[in-house]
Amino acid sequence: MTSTLTASRARALPALFATVLTALVARVGFLAWEPRFPLRPEDLTAAYWPANLYVGGPAFLLTFLGTAVFLVVLARGVLAWAAGVLVAAGGILFSLVIVAEALPYAYAVGDPAEVERVNQATAALVPTIVGTQVAIGLGVAIGLVGMLVARSVPRWFPIVGLLYLVVFFALPVDLGLPGELAQTALLVGIGWFAVRR
């Protein structure tokens, strides 16, 4: 029975890693395409809502759920589960909120006054978006500390990851695509070490 579980896990983690890699590529492409907020009438096309619904939201969801599993594999005990729960719960809510935020814009295409109204209304979602990002960041930080304690990865990796998180949350500016690429590298590293383990 144990060998069957081990064999299943050995096949499941690489498959999950491949799924997360695909979702990360979709995420980076989506963020490179997505216009910056607040949106202008000329930013909106008929593709805005479908891109959020079918690419952006699912890509974020898959990367965070996969990362939650990888953190549980790499950390130990309560740190592993705390990290996994924070990243999974924060990732689910973040994905739902960013898709919900995009829906009103689907009805505002071609109407500049409506775009401005939607910009003002969606500002109410900012605390939820920031809160979920903090939960995800805290979960990843706990997971990185758990990796240090468990010695499940080379020591440099969690240290570099923690430094990235400090910079990401300490800087009062949006890091844009470079920040997304740094986060992508961190998530790829977490998945890679989980698969190798």
mmCIF file of C-alpha atoms in Angstrom:
data_model
loop_
_atom_site.group_PDB
_atom_site.id
_atom_site.type_symbol
_atom_site.label_atom_id
_atom_site.label_comp_id
_atom_site.label_asym_id
_atom_site.label_seq_id
_atom_site.Cartn_x
_atom_site.Cartn_y
_atom_site.Cartn_z
ATOM 1 C CA MET A 1 0.000 0.000 0.000
ATOM 2 C CA THR A 2 2.795 2.427 0.955
ATOM 3 C CA SER A 3 4.697 1.749 -2.282
ATOM 4 C CA THR A 4 1.513 2.436 -4.274
ATOM 5 C CA LEU A 5 1.063 5.793 -2.504
ATOM 6 C CA THR A 6 4.717 6.671 -3.053
ATOM 7 C CA ALA A 7 4.460 5.776 -6.757
ATOM 8 C CA SER A 8 1.265 7.819 -7.126
ATOM 9 C CA ARG A 9 2.892 10.793 -5.437
ATOM 10 C CA ALA A 10 5.977 10.428 -7.639
ATOM 11 C CA ARG A 11 3.731 10.750 -10.708
ATOM 12 C CA ALA A 12 1.406 13.419 -9.284
ATOM 13 C CA LEU A 13 4.023 16.008 -8.322
ATOM 14 C CA PRO A 14 5.633 16.251 -11.785
ATOM 15 C CA ALA A 15 2.166 16.494 -13.361
ATOM 16 C CA LEU A 16 1.230 19.252 -10.915
ATOM 17 C CA PHE A 17 4.536 21.015 -11.618
ATOM 18 C CA ALA A 18 3.850 20.908 -15.378
ATOM 19 C CA THR A 19 0.382 22.364 -14.727
ATOM 20 C CA VAL A 20 1.834 25.154 -12.581
ATOM 21 C CA LEU A 21 4.494 25.941 -15.213
ATOM 22 C CA THR A 22 1.795 26.228 -17.884
ATOM 23 C CA ALA A 23 -0.291 28.456 -15.614
ATOM 24 C CA LEU A 24 2.729 30.660 -14.849
ATOM 25 C CA VAL A 25 3.394 31.190 -18.555
ATOM 26 C CA ALA A 26 -0.290 32.090 -19.026
ATOM 27 C CA ARG A 27 -0.093 34.459 -16.046
ATOM 28 C CA VAL A 28 2.949 36.306 -17.358
ATOM 29 C CA GLY A 29 1.365 36.607 -20.800
ATOM 30 C CA PHE A 30 -1.896 37.812 -19.298
ATOM 31 C CA LEU A 31 -0.192 40.436 -17.131
ATOM 32 C CA ALA A 32 1.929 41.667 -20.048
ATOM 33 C CA TRP A 33 -1.294 42.103 -22.068
ATOM 34 C CA GLU A 34 -3.615 43.472 -19.371
ATOM 35 C CA PRO A 35 -3.919 47.277 -19.267
ATOM 36 C CA ARG A 36 -2.946 49.018 -16.007
ATOM 37 C CA PHE A 37 -5.559 50.389 -13.622
ATOM 38 C CA PRO A 38 -7.396 52.724 -13.661
ATOM 39 C CA LEU A 39 -8.602 51.628 -17.074
ATOM 40 C CA ARG A 40 -9.248 54.105 -19.865
ATOM 41 C CA PRO A 41 -12.046 53.653 -22.407
ATOM 42 C CA GLU A 42 -9.452 52.930 -25.126
ATOM 43 C CA ASP A 43 -7.983 50.125 -22.975
ATOM 44 C CA LEU A 44 -11.158 48.078 -23.145
ATOM 45 C CA THR A 45 -11.952 45.652 -25.918
ATOM 46 C CA ALA A 46 -14.372 42.761 -26.200
ATOM 47 C CA ALA A 47 -11.460 40.471 -25.206
ATOM 48 C CA TYR A 48 -11.000 42.028 -21.755
ATOM 49 C CA TRP A 49 -13.624 39.990 -19.895
ATOM 50 C CA PRO A 50 -12.920 36.607 -21.575
ATOM 51 C CA ALA A 51 -9.173 37.044 -20.989
ATOM 52 C CA ASN A 52 -9.780 37.584 -17.267
ATOM 53 C CA LEU A 53 -12.316 34.763 -17.020
ATOM 54 C CA TYR A 54 -10.481 32.103 -19.041
ATOM 55 C CA VAL A 55 -6.812 33.049 -18.636
ATOM 56 C CA GLY A 56 -6.036 35.425 -15.754
ATOM 57 C CA GLY A 57 -8.250 34.005 -13.022
ATOM 58 C CA PRO A 58 -7.535 30.301 -13.696
ATOM 59 C CA ALA A 59 -3.798 30.926 -14.134
ATOM 60 C CA PHE A 60 -3.521 32.628 -10.744
ATOM 61 C CA LEU A 61 -5.685 29.973 -9.109
ATOM 62 C CA LEU A 62 -3.654 27.045 -10.442
ATOM 63 C CA THR A 63 -0.309 28.593 -9.527
ATOM 64 C CA PHE A 64 -1.337 29.334 -5.956
ATOM 65 C CA LEU A 65 -3.022 25.973 -5.343
ATOM 66 C CA GLY A 66 -0.028 24.137 -6.798
ATOM 67 C CA THR A 67 2.360 26.223 -4.713
ATOM 68 C CA ALA A 68 0.330 25.421 -1.586
ATOM 69 C CA VAL A 69 0.820 21.691 -2.246
ATOM 70 C CA PHE A 70 4.545 22.160 -2.898
ATOM 71 C CA LEU A 71 4.973 24.090 0.357
ATOM 72 C CA VAL A 72 3.322 21.265 2.303
ATOM 73 C CA VAL A 73 5.748 18.810 0.665
ATOM 74 C CA LEU A 74 8.840 20.918 1.439
ATOM 75 C CA ALA A 75 8.152 22.278 4.925
ATOM 76 C CA ARG A 76 7.434 20.286 8.081
ATOM 77 C CA GLY A 77 4.628 20.040 10.605
ATOM 78 C CA VAL A 78 2.582 23.069 11.522
ATOM 79 C CA LEU A 79 4.670 25.406 9.345
ATOM 80 C CA ALA A 80 3.880 23.313 6.268
ATOM 81 C CA TRP A 81 0.150 23.307 6.914
ATOM 82 C CA ALA A 82 0.000 26.981 7.891
ATOM 83 C CA ALA A 83 1.830 27.880 4.677
ATOM 84 C CA GLY A 84 -0.378 25.647 2.550
ATOM 85 C CA VAL A 85 -3.646 26.919 4.024
ATOM 86 C CA LEU A 86 -2.673 30.607 3.752
ATOM 87 C CA VAL A 87 -1.480 30.314 0.151
ATOM 88 C CA ALA A 88 -4.452 28.186 -0.948
ATOM 89 C CA ALA A 89 -7.123 30.300 0.795
ATOM 90 C CA GLY A 90 -5.517 33.592 -0.229
ATOM 91 C CA GLY A 91 -5.025 32.343 -3.788
ATOM 92 C CA ILE A 92 -8.627 31.193 -4.164
ATOM 93 C CA LEU A 93 -10.030 34.507 -2.931
ATOM 94 C CA PHE A 94 -7.513 36.559 -4.955
ATOM 95 C CA SER A 95 -8.440 34.700 -8.150
ATOM 96 C CA LEU A 96 -12.160 35.166 -7.527
ATOM 97 C CA VAL A 97 -11.780 38.877 -6.759
ATOM 98 C CA ILE A 98 -9.697 39.728 -9.825
ATOM 99 C CA VAL A 99 -12.214 37.987 -12.086
ATOM 100 C CA ALA A 100 -15.139 39.686 -10.319
ATOM 101 C CA GLU A 101 -13.361 43.026 -10.643
ATOM 102 C CA ALA A 102 -13.182 42.615 -14.431
ATOM 103 C CA LEU A 103 -16.850 41.750 -15.007
ATOM 104 C CA PRO A 104 -18.321 45.277 -14.784
ATOM 105 C CA TYR A 105 -15.866 46.448 -17.428
ATOM 106 C CA ALA A 106 -17.476 44.035 -19.896
ATOM 107 C CA TYR A 107 -20.587 46.211 -19.745
ATOM 108 C CA ALA A 108 -18.609 49.460 -19.977
ATOM 109 C CA VAL A 109 -16.903 48.803 -23.335
ATOM 110 C CA GLY A 110 -17.524 51.799 -25.602
ATOM 111 C CA ASP A 111 -18.961 54.017 -22.843
ATOM 112 C CA PRO A 112 -16.355 56.404 -21.332
ATOM 113 C CA ALA A 113 -18.674 57.607 -18.552
ATOM 114 C CA GLU A 114 -19.410 54.027 -17.517
ATOM 115 C CA VAL A 115 -15.699 53.160 -17.510
ATOM 116 C CA GLU A 116 -15.097 55.997 -15.038
ATOM 117 C CA ARG A 117 -17.975 54.813 -12.822
ATOM 118 C CA VAL A 118 -16.622 51.254 -12.851
ATOM 119 C CA ASN A 119 -13.108 52.528 -12.009
ATOM 120 C CA GLN A 120 -14.509 54.264 -8.940
ATOM 121 C CA ALA A 121 -16.658 51.288 -7.911
ATOM 122 C CA THR A 122 -13.916 48.677 -8.258
ATOM 123 C CA ALA A 123 -11.652 50.698 -5.976
ATOM 124 C CA ALA A 124 -13.705 49.142 -3.157
ATOM 125 C CA LEU A 125 -12.069 45.774 -3.973
ATOM 126 C CA VAL A 126 -8.518 47.045 -3.399
ATOM 127 C CA PRO A 127 -8.446 46.104 0.327
ATOM 128 C CA THR A 128 -9.484 42.538 -0.518
ATOM 129 C CA ILE A 129 -6.886 42.275 -3.281
ATOM 130 C CA VAL A 130 -4.149 43.638 -1.006
ATOM 131 C CA GLY A 131 -5.306 41.448 1.898
ATOM 132 C CA THR A 132 -5.173 38.296 -0.188
ATOM 133 C CA GLN A 133 -1.712 39.227 -1.463
ATOM 134 C CA VAL A 134 -0.560 39.654 2.130
ATOM 135 C CA ALA A 135 -2.023 36.241 3.065
ATOM 136 C CA ILE A 136 -0.284 34.595 0.105
ATOM 137 C CA GLY A 137 3.006 36.367 0.862
ATOM 138 C CA LEU A 138 2.802 35.407 4.543
ATOM 139 C CA GLY A 139 2.052 31.800 3.596
ATOM 140 C CA VAL A 140 5.027 31.638 1.238
ATOM 141 C CA ALA A 141 7.255 33.250 3.910
ATOM 142 C CA ILE A 142 6.145 30.671 6.492
ATOM 143 C CA GLY A 143 6.794 27.934 3.932
ATOM 144 C CA LEU A 144 10.281 29.277 3.208
ATOM 145 C CA VAL A 145 11.068 29.340 6.935
ATOM 146 C CA GLY A 146 9.705 25.783 7.135
ATOM 147 C CA MET A 147 12.097 24.771 4.349
ATOM 148 C CA LEU A 148 15.010 26.236 6.307
ATOM 149 C CA VAL A 149 13.965 24.335 9.419
ATOM 150 C CA ALA A 150 13.412 21.082 7.490
ATOM 151 C CA ARG A 151 16.580 21.557 5.414
ATOM 152 C CA SER A 152 14.614 20.292 2.439
ATOM 153 C CA VAL A 153 16.195 22.713 -0.045
ATOM 154 C CA PRO A 154 19.598 24.370 -0.405
ATOM 155 C CA ARG A 155 19.909 27.050 2.263
ATOM 156 C CA TRP A 156 20.334 29.904 -0.227
ATOM 157 C CA PHE A 157 16.907 29.339 -1.827
ATOM 158 C CA PRO A 158 14.620 30.248 1.100
ATOM 159 C CA ILE A 159 16.922 33.146 2.031
ATOM 160 C CA VAL A 160 16.680 34.617 -1.480
ATOM 161 C CA GLY A 161 12.912 33.992 -1.453
ATOM 162 C CA LEU A 162 12.478 35.786 1.866
ATOM 163 C CA LEU A 163 14.547 38.728 0.588
ATOM 164 C CA TYR A 164 12.302 38.944 -2.475
ATOM 165 C CA LEU A 165 9.199 39.017 -0.252
ATOM 166 C CA VAL A 166 10.675 41.797 1.907
ATOM 167 C CA VAL A 167 11.410 43.885 -1.200
ATOM 168 C CA PHE A 168 7.988 43.133 -2.733
ATOM 169 C CA PHE A 169 6.073 44.208 0.357
ATOM 170 C CA ALA A 170 8.424 47.003 1.471
ATOM 171 C CA LEU A 171 8.480 48.978 -1.782
ATOM 172 C CA PRO A 172 5.485 51.314 -2.093
ATOM 173 C CA VAL A 173 5.387 50.902 -5.881
ATOM 174 C CA ASP A 174 3.993 48.329 -8.273
ATOM 175 C CA LEU A 175 6.957 46.320 -9.570
ATOM 176 C CA GLY A 176 5.035 45.489 -12.738
ATOM 177 C CA LEU A 177 6.292 42.792 -15.079
ATOM 178 C CA PRO A 178 9.798 42.547 -13.500
ATOM 179 C CA GLY A 179 8.161 41.847 -10.129
ATOM 180 C CA GLU A 180 5.929 39.229 -11.738
ATOM 181 C CA LEU A 181 8.950 37.560 -13.333
ATOM 182 C CA ALA A 182 10.746 37.475 -9.963
ATOM 183 C CA GLN A 183 7.654 35.938 -8.349
ATOM 184 C CA THR A 184 7.442 33.439 -11.202
ATOM 185 C CA ALA A 185 11.059 32.398 -10.600
ATOM 186 C CA LEU A 186 10.317 31.906 -6.886
ATOM 187 C CA LEU A 187 7.251 29.763 -7.581
ATOM 188 C CA VAL A 188 9.102 27.714 -10.204
ATOM 189 C CA GLY A 189 11.889 27.114 -7.668
ATOM 190 C CA ILE A 190 9.438 25.958 -5.004
ATOM 191 C CA GLY A 191 7.826 23.535 -7.455
ATOM 192 C CA TRP A 192 11.169 22.291 -8.766
ATOM 193 C CA PHE A 193 12.484 21.461 -5.306
ATOM 194 C CA ALA A 194 9.199 19.767 -4.368
ATOM 195 C CA VAL A 195 9.359 17.528 -7.434
ATOM 196 C CA ARG A 196 13.017 16.662 -6.793
ATOM 197 C CA ARG A 197 12.205 15.772 -3.200
#
